[in-house]
Amino acid sequence: MLIEELHNWAEETPNWAPARSCRSLVRGLLGRIDLMRRRIDAPLVVATLGGTGTGKSTLVNALVGHDVTAGGRQRPTTRRPVVICHSDVDVAALGIDVDEVDLVAKDFPRLRRLVVIDCPDPDTTERENVEETNLARLRKVLPHCDVLLITATQQKYRSARVFDELARAATGARLLFVQTHAATDDDVRDDWRAALADRYVPGRIFRVDSLAARDPDEHGAAAAGDFDELLEMLTDRLSGPTGNQIRWANLLDLVRATLTECESRLQESMPAVRELVDVIDRQRGELATSMARRLESELLSSRRHWENRMINEVAGQWGMSPFSLVLRLYGGLGALIANASLLRVRSTAQLVIWGAWQGQQAVSRRRQEREASDAPRRAVGLAWDESQLESAALVVDGYAHTAGLPHRDERDSALADEASRAAGGFLDHVTVDLQELVSRLARNHAKSLSRIGYELALGVLLVYLVARLGWNFFYESWIDPASMYGTEFFLAAGFWLLAWCILLVGIFTFRLRRGLSSQLAQLTETWCASGNVGALFDETLRGCRAAEQFCATRNEIAGHVDHLADRLTPGPETLGRVR
């Protein structure tokens, strides 16, 4: 499960420079994991690591029980690693390149559960090709080891070169620290443990004398120090299931170290990615504001069209009533005046002229209505000029380069396409908002309380005029026929009725216009705040989101690793490890 997660994480890497470097690390890790899995049932591989003269080879001979490698005084310091194993062990299956090592295969009993590697000294000065130095050979073999046996003496336990190589090799291996030359050197284990404490959990530090261990009859068995316990641990306690536990613990340490290194690389660039997201939002907001302001100006210039739409919608909701008829007449005032002019036609020629004029007026009205309806589309189409878009794109590309994300190589065509898609998306959003605005305002002005007010105001005048006319006709004219109202009354009544209707319509349209302007201003601020130009810089923003998701997946895998590490017993507490 963990290996599958690592594989999927590495293969789903976004086009982001830190993610690509993490992919290389994880692919190398998966190669090591595959090799470690094949070694589950193999003997424990123990490699020595220590400075020149610390008795690594002598200790190896003592562990094996035979002289299998020459001591420092009997061989040159520069040499290849010596792999000592049982003759039944396939060294190549352990991942070790047999062409890079000297192989010693023997049927010694202690080698049935143990493979020992006598490594080159890391602290020698050499004048050779880099690929052939002790360090190069050492670094090739150490990754294939389960346990590192770090040797030191009173003089060399603080060797900087050894510390450096230990830091490179310790991840993915358990550690055994051994102070050699116990017969001649003072006990420096407490100082050594303090020197190691910042970076390692040292475990138990053994103190041995390899010469006494190799020839106890000559030196005395007691002179060997902790050698018997060290030998028992390597050949018995760390074999079998415990060895497998060590390998799994090493594997998890290796995964954890790789994920930690990945986190370091990712977190180094994540502030730039987050800043890029903020920059995209800011540029989108500025462009959306420019578009919204232009749209507001276009809509206000065609306000009469939107007022007529709302008046017609209110009149339609009110049905047939005195004031709704007045609103319908107001909405169709132009057509009414034009039709009234037909009464002045006296000849066929005048009729033809009137018809042509009417046709031209109808075409003009339709064009104006179409232009008013297309105001949002026209405003969106002219929302940004080329320099404004180019400036925003340059800003975004600069931050994308800093964040390690790809930026436009063919900016003109790609930017034009994105701008077109963004304008289309914004137009769809605006169209819906405008329709909702018109419907909402119409509903607000068509409420029963508002309707009652207008109908009552108009109805009172109509009732008064009808009542006054009826009183005059049915009563006053019977008493005094000369008091019958003439044309002057009807002209005056018509004038005041028209003036009253104009006043009521003016109040109604003023409230409607004020509500439209106020709501449109609020809607414009909403458009500005939303930055709703989603297709613009969308590819770059998707790259940012992919980078954030890549980091989140790393954190999930790291959590799984910690959970597995808590459940796994890593072997004896005497073994050291990296903190």
PDB file of N, CA, C and O in Angstrom, residues 302 305-306 308-309 312 331 362-375 378:
ATOM      1  N   SER A 302     -28.429  52.761 -21.293  1.00  0.00           N
ATOM      2  CA  SER A 302     -29.628  52.147 -21.882  1.00  0.00           C
ATOM      3  C   SER A 302     -30.665  51.872 -20.801  1.00  0.00           C
ATOM      4  O   SER A 302     -31.399  50.885 -20.881  1.00  0.00           O
ATOM      5  N   HIS A 305     -34.467  51.311 -21.613  1.00  0.00           N
ATOM      6  CA  HIS A 305     -34.877  49.967 -22.053  1.00  0.00           C
ATOM      7  C   HIS A 305     -35.209  49.079 -20.861  1.00  0.00           C
ATOM      8  O   HIS A 305     -36.236  48.386 -20.857  1.00  0.00           O
ATOM      9  N   TRP A 306     -34.355  49.097 -19.828  1.00  0.00           N
ATOM     10  CA  TRP A 306     -34.581  48.242 -18.662  1.00  0.00           C
ATOM     11  C   TRP A 306     -35.783  48.733 -17.862  1.00  0.00           C
ATOM     12  O   TRP A 306     -36.522  47.925 -17.283  1.00  0.00           O
ATOM     13  N   ASN A 308     -38.463  50.143 -19.208  1.00  0.00           N
ATOM     14  CA  ASN A 308     -39.636  49.675 -19.955  1.00  0.00           C
ATOM     15  C   ASN A 308     -39.893  48.192 -19.693  1.00  0.00           C
ATOM     16  O   ASN A 308     -41.043  47.761 -19.583  1.00  0.00           O
ATOM     17  N   ARG A 309     -38.817  47.418 -19.620  1.00  0.00           N
ATOM     18  CA  ARG A 309     -38.996  45.999 -19.335  1.00  0.00           C
ATOM     19  C   ARG A 309     -39.651  45.789 -17.976  1.00  0.00           C
ATOM     20  O   ARG A 309     -40.550  44.956 -17.811  1.00  0.00           O
ATOM     21  N   ASN A 312     -43.369  46.973 -18.089  1.00  0.00           N
ATOM     22  CA  ASN A 312     -44.203  45.972 -18.750  1.00  0.00           C
ATOM     23  C   ASN A 312     -44.422  44.760 -17.863  1.00  0.00           C
ATOM     24  O   ASN A 312     -45.511  44.166 -17.841  1.00  0.00           O
ATOM     25  N   GLY A 331     -45.748  52.894 -21.595  1.00  0.00           N
ATOM     26  CA  GLY A 331     -44.770  52.056 -22.262  1.00  0.00           C
ATOM     27  C   GLY A 331     -44.911  52.085 -23.767  1.00  0.00           C
ATOM     28  O   GLY A 331     -43.917  51.978 -24.490  1.00  0.00           O
ATOM     29  N   ALA A 362     -40.146  51.996 -36.569  1.00  0.00           N
ATOM     30  CA  ALA A 362     -40.169  50.637 -36.025  1.00  0.00           C
ATOM     31  C   ALA A 362     -38.791  50.003 -36.087  1.00  0.00           C
ATOM     32  O   ALA A 362     -38.342  49.353 -35.140  1.00  0.00           O
ATOM     33  N   VAL A 363     -38.121  50.183 -37.218  1.00  0.00           N
ATOM     34  CA  VAL A 363     -36.760  49.647 -37.346  1.00  0.00           C
ATOM     35  C   VAL A 363     -35.843  50.299 -36.331  1.00  0.00           C
ATOM     36  O   VAL A 363     -35.004  49.640 -35.689  1.00  0.00           O
ATOM     37  N   SER A 364     -35.987  51.631 -36.158  1.00  0.00           N
ATOM     38  CA  SER A 364     -35.139  52.339 -35.196  1.00  0.00           C
ATOM     39  C   SER A 364     -35.385  51.844 -33.780  1.00  0.00           C
ATOM     40  O   SER A 364     -34.440  51.660 -33.002  1.00  0.00           O
ATOM     41  N   ARG A 365     -36.690  51.640 -33.421  1.00  0.00           N
ATOM     42  CA  ARG A 365     -37.000  51.158 -32.075  1.00  0.00           C
ATOM     43  C   ARG A 365     -36.426  49.768 -31.838  1.00  0.00           C
ATOM     44  O   ARG A 365     -35.874  49.478 -30.771  1.00  0.00           O
ATOM     45  N   ARG A 366     -36.548  48.911 -32.848  1.00  0.00           N
ATOM     46  CA  ARG A 366     -36.001  47.550 -32.686  1.00  0.00           C
ATOM     47  C   ARG A 366     -34.481  47.581 -32.544  1.00  0.00           C
ATOM     48  O   ARG A 366     -33.913  46.806 -31.781  1.00  0.00           O
ATOM     49  N   ARG A 367     -33.858  48.478 -33.319  1.00  0.00           N
ATOM     50  CA  ARG A 367     -32.396  48.585 -33.215  1.00  0.00           C
ATOM     51  C   ARG A 367     -31.991  49.071 -31.829  1.00  0.00           C
ATOM     52  O   ARG A 367     -31.048  48.568 -31.222  1.00  0.00           O
ATOM     53  N   GLN A 368     -32.696  50.055 -31.301  1.00  0.00           N
ATOM     54  CA  GLN A 368     -32.390  50.562 -29.974  1.00  0.00           C
ATOM     55  C   GLN A 368     -32.602  49.489 -28.906  1.00  0.00           C
ATOM     56  O   GLN A 368     -31.803  49.371 -27.964  1.00  0.00           O
ATOM     57  N   GLU A 369     -33.697  48.729 -29.050  1.00  0.00           N
ATOM     58  CA  GLU A 369     -33.946  47.658 -28.088  1.00  0.00           C
ATOM     59  C   GLU A 369     -32.856  46.586 -28.170  1.00  0.00           C
ATOM     60  O   GLU A 369     -32.410  46.070 -27.144  1.00  0.00           O
ATOM     61  N   ARG A 370     -32.456  46.285 -29.412  1.00  0.00           N
ATOM     62  CA  ARG A 370     -31.403  45.278 -29.572  1.00  0.00           C
ATOM     63  C   ARG A 370     -30.079  45.770 -28.992  1.00  0.00           C
ATOM     64  O   ARG A 370     -29.355  45.028 -28.339  1.00  0.00           O
ATOM     65  N   GLU A 371     -29.768  47.050 -29.227  1.00  0.00           N
ATOM     66  CA  GLU A 371     -28.532  47.614 -28.670  1.00  0.00           C
ATOM     67  C   GLU A 371     -28.577  47.632 -27.152  1.00  0.00           C
ATOM     68  O   GLU A 371     -27.574  47.369 -26.477  1.00  0.00           O
ATOM     69  N   ALA A 372     -29.760  47.970 -26.617  1.00  0.00           N
ATOM     70  CA  ALA A 372     -29.879  47.965 -25.158  1.00  0.00           C
ATOM     71  C   ALA A 372     -29.723  46.557 -24.605  1.00  0.00           C
ATOM     72  O   ALA A 372     -29.056  46.335 -23.579  1.00  0.00           O
ATOM     73  N   SER A 373     -30.329  45.592 -25.281  1.00  0.00           N
ATOM     74  CA  SER A 373     -30.213  44.209 -24.824  1.00  0.00           C
ATOM     75  C   SER A 373     -28.793  43.697 -24.963  1.00  0.00           C
ATOM     76  O   SER A 373     -28.340  42.853 -24.188  1.00  0.00           O
ATOM     77  N   ASP A 374     -28.082  44.216 -25.990  1.00  0.00           N
ATOM     78  CA  ASP A 374     -26.708  43.767 -26.222  1.00  0.00           C
ATOM     79  C   ASP A 374     -25.685  44.584 -25.444  1.00  0.00           C
ATOM     80  O   ASP A 374     -24.486  44.409 -25.637  1.00  0.00           O
ATOM     81  N   ALA A 375     -26.154  45.485 -24.581  1.00  0.00           N
ATOM     82  CA  ALA A 375     -25.215  46.320 -23.828  1.00  0.00           C
ATOM     83  C   ALA A 375     -24.228  45.486 -23.015  1.00  0.00           C
ATOM     84  O   ALA A 375     -23.022  45.774 -23.014  1.00  0.00           O
ATOM     85  N   ARG A 378     -21.729  43.987 -25.451  1.00  0.00           N
ATOM     86  CA  ARG A 378     -20.851  45.010 -26.007  1.00  0.00           C
ATOM     87  C   ARG A 378     -19.825  45.473 -24.971  1.00  0.00           C
ATOM     88  O   ARG A 378     -18.649  45.661 -25.270  1.00  0.00           O
TER      89      ARG A 378
END
